[in-house]
Amino acid sequence: MKKSTKKLLVAMGMTTVLVTALTLGKSTTADENKVYIPDRALRQDVVRQIEEPVENELPTTRQIEQVVSVYGGNNGSLEGVQYATNAESINTSGGYGIIDFRPISGMKNLKEYYSYSSIIQGDPLKVLDISPFGKLINLEKLSFGYANIQDFSMLSDLPNLKSVTAFGGYPVKLPTVYVDKATKKFIMEHPVKYSKQFDGEKVVSGVSGAVLKGNAVEIENLEEDVSAINLLFEASSNDEGERFSNSYSNFYATFSCEIPIVWY
């Protein structure tokens, strides 16, 4: 084979490799999953932190990994932030409660979550399901304002959790309790399940004579003209180490509820 022919074949081969590499590079970039974040405030906050151009406010999953904190939440959705796997904090203080926390369940580096108001717009009595937080092993602090939460038990095994505050919202209407006219004794199961960190005092108030006995709420000699009662439940922790608040225990939660009464 002539030298000129060999050189031509080599050149053609190198060109083919180069074109293929460029094509694959473009394909990889084009095929990167772009993420639509429906909440405008969250979307703008995410885009602001990305140190490269973001087309049409549609960051790629790779770009979102640059985000170290998340702030916003004006429409009740966290969809899209699950790709911010390096974020250590979320602040959703836009005034609209988050409906679904499932998007954060894979954010293994998350340390803090704060919400000034957790009231769900259009459904202020909705009880929040915070179970996705139970999967975040690096979580240190949780703070919910105006939040209806009845189950904290999934937080028991989080090794780094230092503080949880959850202040109840509007009274949640619970199932009817039937009271015997002969005994006038009201009794119901405690409506809240706490994690093991709430190892301090637990109290109930709102009606004279209401007491906690184990996991039951009891009221003796309830007045027969009562058709419903409102109760406030509080739970706290016994803090032996550092306290993160001057006003409350490191773990402190309230829950307000209304219970209809039917006499028989």
Tab-separated table of C-alpha atoms in Angstrom:
chain	number	residue	atom	x	y	z
A	1	MET	CA	0.000	0.000	0.000
A	2	LYS	CA	1.328	3.395	-0.896
A	3	LYS	CA	2.361	5.755	1.887
A	4	SER	CA	-0.054	8.411	0.640
A	5	THR	CA	-2.922	5.948	0.896
A	6	LYS	CA	-1.939	4.956	4.440
A	7	LYS	CA	-1.760	8.588	5.505
A	8	LEU	CA	-5.189	9.213	4.022
A	9	LEU	CA	-6.708	6.254	5.888
A	10	VAL	CA	-5.120	7.330	9.176
A	11	ALA	CA	-6.387	10.868	8.718
A	12	MET	CA	-9.877	9.601	7.931
A	13	GLY	CA	-9.807	7.386	11.033
A	14	MET	CA	-8.751	10.230	13.314
A	15	THR	CA	-11.456	12.446	11.838
A	16	THR	CA	-14.066	9.763	12.483
A	17	VAL	CA	-12.970	9.404	16.121
A	18	LEU	CA	-13.039	13.171	16.617
A	19	VAL	CA	-16.480	13.566	15.070
A	20	THR	CA	-17.811	10.666	17.146
A	21	ALA	CA	-16.435	12.154	20.354
A	22	LEU	CA	-17.925	15.546	19.591
A	23	THR	CA	-21.250	13.971	18.720
A	24	LEU	CA	-21.323	11.964	21.928
A	25	GLY	CA	-20.426	15.050	23.922
A	26	LYS	CA	-23.270	17.007	22.409
A	27	SER	CA	-25.620	14.083	22.884
A	28	THR	CA	-24.703	13.767	26.563
A	29	THR	CA	-25.346	17.466	27.122
A	30	ALA	CA	-28.595	17.371	25.204
A	31	ASP	CA	-29.792	14.277	27.008
A	32	GLU	CA	-29.170	15.628	30.514
A	33	ASN	CA	-32.469	15.631	32.374
A	34	LYS	CA	-33.822	19.118	32.783
A	35	VAL	CA	-35.911	19.819	35.848
A	36	TYR	CA	-39.008	21.979	36.071
A	37	ILE	CA	-39.519	23.411	39.549
A	38	PRO	CA	-43.162	24.566	39.696
A	39	ASP	CA	-42.722	26.858	42.688
A	40	ARG	CA	-41.443	30.145	41.289
A	41	ALA	CA	-39.586	31.245	44.432
A	42	LEU	CA	-37.854	27.885	44.778
A	43	ARG	CA	-36.985	27.857	41.080
A	44	GLN	CA	-35.431	31.322	41.167
A	45	ASP	CA	-33.469	30.512	44.314
A	46	VAL	CA	-32.070	27.336	42.753
A	47	VAL	CA	-31.134	29.063	39.483
A	48	ARG	CA	-29.441	31.912	41.382
A	49	GLN	CA	-27.027	29.486	43.036
A	50	ILE	CA	-25.960	27.722	39.841
A	51	GLU	CA	-22.675	29.165	38.579
A	52	GLU	CA	-23.314	28.577	34.889
A	53	PRO	CA	-26.020	29.512	32.379
A	54	VAL	CA	-29.444	27.937	32.940
A	55	GLU	CA	-31.698	27.939	29.900
A	56	ASN	CA	-35.283	29.045	30.484
A	57	GLU	CA	-34.953	28.459	34.244
A	58	LEU	CA	-34.770	24.719	33.544
A	59	PRO	CA	-31.647	23.497	35.346
A	60	THR	CA	-30.289	20.028	34.724
A	61	THR	CA	-30.037	17.473	37.498
A	62	ARG	CA	-26.263	17.948	37.425
A	63	GLN	CA	-26.601	21.707	37.840
A	64	ILE	CA	-28.984	21.401	40.780
A	65	GLU	CA	-26.339	19.408	42.629
A	66	GLN	CA	-24.490	22.740	43.068
A	67	VAL	CA	-27.247	24.065	45.345
A	68	VAL	CA	-26.296	24.198	49.038
A	69	SER	CA	-29.530	25.636	50.490
A	70	VAL	CA	-33.130	26.016	49.377
A	71	TYR	CA	-35.360	28.983	50.140
A	72	GLY	CA	-38.914	29.612	48.986
A	73	GLY	CA	-42.171	27.749	48.800
A	74	ASN	CA	-45.071	29.889	47.647
A	75	ASN	CA	-47.354	27.286	46.113
A	76	GLY	CA	-47.103	24.372	48.517
A	77	SER	CA	-44.812	22.199	46.376
A	78	LEU	CA	-41.234	21.027	46.876
A	79	GLU	CA	-41.149	19.151	43.590
A	80	GLY	CA	-37.768	19.472	41.894
A	81	VAL	CA	-35.669	20.115	44.999
A	82	GLN	CA	-35.039	16.383	45.434
A	83	TYR	CA	-32.173	16.784	42.978
A	84	ALA	CA	-30.421	19.234	45.324
A	85	THR	CA	-28.711	16.300	46.992
A	86	ASN	CA	-25.937	18.475	48.443
A	87	ALA	CA	-28.272	21.007	50.065
A	88	GLU	CA	-27.996	21.202	53.844
A	89	SER	CA	-30.960	23.458	54.620
A	90	ILE	CA	-34.483	24.227	53.425
A	91	ASN	CA	-36.498	27.279	54.435
A	92	THR	CA	-40.103	27.364	53.218
A	93	SER	CA	-41.361	30.582	54.755
A	94	GLY	CA	-43.462	31.791	51.867
A	95	GLY	CA	-46.682	31.431	53.834
A	96	TYR	CA	-48.039	28.414	51.944
A	97	GLY	CA	-47.722	25.110	53.741
A	98	ILE	CA	-46.024	22.204	52.000
A	99	ILE	CA	-48.539	19.535	51.032
A	100	ASP	CA	-46.142	16.724	50.167
A	101	PHE	CA	-42.710	16.167	51.722
A	102	ARG	CA	-41.851	13.073	49.666
A	103	PRO	CA	-39.498	14.967	47.294
A	104	ILE	CA	-36.992	15.533	50.114
A	105	SER	CA	-36.712	11.904	51.209
A	106	GLY	CA	-33.531	11.409	49.163
A	107	MET	CA	-31.757	14.580	50.329
A	108	LYS	CA	-29.353	12.693	52.570
A	109	ASN	CA	-27.213	15.764	53.347
A	110	LEU	CA	-30.112	17.836	54.669
A	111	LYS	CA	-29.472	19.102	58.197
A	112	GLU	CA	-32.147	21.751	58.772
A	113	TYR	CA	-35.737	22.366	57.735
A	114	TYR	CA	-37.608	25.519	58.753
A	115	SER	CA	-41.126	26.677	57.962
A	116	TYR	CA	-42.679	29.800	59.444
A	117	SER	CA	-46.185	28.694	58.442
A	118	SER	CA	-47.217	25.146	57.604
A	119	ILE	CA	-50.924	25.883	57.128
A	120	ILE	CA	-52.144	24.334	53.885
A	121	GLN	CA	-53.918	26.928	51.765
A	122	GLY	CA	-57.496	25.820	51.129
A	123	ASP	CA	-57.250	23.057	53.728
A	124	PRO	CA	-56.045	24.634	56.999
A	125	LEU	CA	-57.066	21.601	59.077
A	126	LYS	CA	-55.003	19.136	57.051
A	127	VAL	CA	-52.710	16.946	59.156
A	128	LEU	CA	-49.148	16.849	57.825
A	129	ASP	CA	-47.350	13.620	57.035
A	130	ILE	CA	-43.702	14.234	57.939
A	131	SER	CA	-42.580	10.615	57.507
A	132	PRO	CA	-40.042	11.471	54.721
A	133	PHE	CA	-37.934	13.278	57.341
A	134	GLY	CA	-37.416	9.939	59.053
A	135	LYS	CA	-35.117	8.897	56.188
A	136	LEU	CA	-32.688	11.810	56.579
A	137	ILE	CA	-29.902	10.472	58.776
A	138	ASN	CA	-28.000	13.788	58.891
A	139	LEU	CA	-31.014	15.834	59.975
A	140	GLU	CA	-30.302	18.038	63.007
A	141	LYS	CA	-33.140	20.553	63.314
A	142	LEU	CA	-36.814	20.660	62.346
A	143	SER	CA	-39.059	23.655	62.866
A	144	PHE	CA	-42.728	23.836	61.879
A	145	GLY	CA	-44.931	26.855	62.508
A	146	TYR	CA	-48.733	26.500	62.583
A	147	ALA	CA	-48.438	22.808	61.805
A	148	ASN	CA	-50.980	20.058	62.403
A	149	ILE	CA	-48.785	17.034	63.117
A	150	GLN	CA	-50.017	13.882	64.831
A	151	ASP	CA	-47.081	11.538	64.288
A	152	PHE	CA	-43.427	12.191	65.146
A	153	SER	CA	-42.522	8.554	65.774
A	154	MET	CA	-40.489	8.170	62.557
A	155	LEU	CA	-37.890	10.587	63.985
A	156	SER	CA	-36.908	8.297	66.864
A	157	ASP	CA	-33.926	6.684	65.157
A	158	LEU	CA	-32.319	9.786	63.652
A	159	PRO	CA	-28.846	9.829	65.267
A	160	ASN	CA	-28.052	13.522	64.744
A	161	LEU	CA	-31.409	15.106	65.558
A	162	LYS	CA	-30.939	17.906	68.100
A	163	SER	CA	-34.134	19.946	67.957
A	164	VAL	CA	-37.762	19.720	66.847
A	165	THR	CA	-40.332	22.466	67.337
A	166	ALA	CA	-43.854	22.173	66.000
A	167	PHE	CA	-46.526	24.676	66.933
A	168	GLY	CA	-50.068	23.553	66.183
A	169	GLY	CA	-52.317	25.345	63.731
A	170	TYR	CA	-56.101	25.518	63.687
A	171	PRO	CA	-57.922	22.896	65.804
A	172	VAL	CA	-58.227	19.645	63.876
A	173	LYS	CA	-61.613	17.953	64.074
A	174	LEU	CA	-61.158	14.451	65.456
A	175	PRO	CA	-63.604	11.510	65.479
A	176	THR	CA	-66.663	11.702	67.727
A	177	VAL	CA	-66.393	10.452	71.306
A	178	TYR	CA	-69.454	8.820	72.878
A	179	VAL	CA	-70.098	9.571	76.552
A	180	ASP	CA	-72.360	7.600	78.881
A	181	LYS	CA	-74.908	9.838	80.618
A	182	ALA	CA	-74.691	7.643	83.687
A	183	THR	CA	-70.951	8.039	84.233
A	184	LYS	CA	-70.355	11.366	82.443
A	185	LYS	CA	-66.812	10.132	81.838
A	186	PHE	CA	-64.988	11.194	78.686
A	187	ILE	CA	-62.152	8.949	77.544
A	188	MET	CA	-60.155	8.874	74.306
A	189	GLU	CA	-56.757	7.773	73.055
A	190	HIS	CA	-54.005	10.394	72.936
A	191	PRO	CA	-54.146	11.732	69.353
A	192	VAL	CA	-50.389	12.299	68.939
A	193	LYS	CA	-47.535	9.800	68.596
A	194	TYR	CA	-44.231	11.284	69.735
A	195	SER	CA	-40.679	10.246	68.954
A	196	LYS	CA	-38.459	9.058	71.790
A	197	GLN	CA	-36.774	12.481	71.973
A	198	PHE	CA	-39.952	13.903	73.535
A	199	ASP	CA	-39.035	12.382	76.880
A	200	GLY	CA	-40.209	15.253	79.077
A	201	GLU	CA	-43.565	16.439	80.362
A	202	LYS	CA	-46.734	15.806	78.380
A	203	VAL	CA	-49.851	17.776	79.282
A	204	VAL	CA	-53.396	18.384	78.082
A	205	SER	CA	-55.452	21.519	78.642
A	206	GLY	CA	-58.562	23.254	77.369
A	207	VAL	CA	-61.210	21.658	79.576
A	208	SER	CA	-61.302	21.654	83.354
A	209	GLY	CA	-60.468	18.242	84.733
A	210	ALA	CA	-58.759	16.905	81.599
A	211	VAL	CA	-55.849	14.625	82.516
A	212	LEU	CA	-53.485	12.202	80.820
A	213	LYS	CA	-53.396	8.655	82.145
A	214	GLY	CA	-50.881	6.659	80.193
A	215	ASN	CA	-51.894	7.005	76.562
A	216	ALA	CA	-55.472	8.015	77.407
A	217	VAL	CA	-57.190	11.359	77.907
A	218	GLU	CA	-59.839	11.377	80.618
A	219	ILE	CA	-62.368	13.914	81.856
A	220	GLU	CA	-64.599	13.146	84.830
A	221	ASN	CA	-68.108	14.595	85.247
A	222	LEU	CA	-68.421	16.191	81.823
A	223	GLU	CA	-71.375	18.571	81.605
A	224	GLU	CA	-74.273	17.071	79.637
A	225	ASP	CA	-74.910	20.215	77.617
A	226	VAL	CA	-71.454	19.908	76.022
A	227	SER	CA	-71.596	18.894	72.349
A	228	ALA	CA	-67.899	19.384	71.584
A	229	ILE	CA	-64.664	20.144	73.406
A	230	ASN	CA	-61.371	21.712	72.374
A	231	LEU	CA	-58.121	20.329	73.722
A	232	LEU	CA	-54.491	21.413	73.485
A	233	PHE	CA	-51.740	18.823	73.788
A	234	GLU	CA	-48.135	19.729	74.599
A	235	ALA	CA	-44.999	17.613	74.790
A	236	SER	CA	-41.385	18.497	75.534
A	237	SER	CA	-37.977	16.994	76.238
A	238	ASN	CA	-35.738	16.730	79.279
A	239	ASP	CA	-32.753	18.758	78.114
A	240	GLU	CA	-29.529	17.834	79.831
A	241	GLY	CA	-27.165	19.325	77.269
A	242	GLU	CA	-27.163	22.431	75.110
A	243	ARG	CA	-30.489	24.221	74.730
A	244	PHE	CA	-31.234	25.832	71.385
A	245	SER	CA	-34.032	28.070	72.647
A	246	ASN	CA	-34.498	30.195	75.739
A	247	SER	CA	-38.261	29.721	75.646
A	248	TYR	CA	-38.802	26.065	74.809
A	249	SER	CA	-37.228	22.668	75.202
A	250	ASN	CA	-35.129	21.351	72.348
A	251	PHE	CA	-38.078	19.133	71.479
A	252	TYR	CA	-41.414	20.858	71.861
A	253	ALA	CA	-44.723	20.281	70.080
A	254	THR	CA	-48.326	21.389	70.434
A	255	PHE	CA	-51.462	20.022	68.818
A	256	SER	CA	-54.944	21.560	68.936
A	257	CYS	CA	-58.098	19.607	68.258
A	258	GLU	CA	-61.875	19.666	68.470
A	259	ILE	CA	-63.768	16.539	69.515
A	260	PRO	CA	-67.534	16.222	68.927
A	261	ILE	CA	-69.459	14.638	71.813
A	262	VAL	CA	-72.468	12.344	71.522
A	263	TRP	CA	-74.316	11.334	74.677
A	264	TYR	CA	-76.017	7.991	75.072
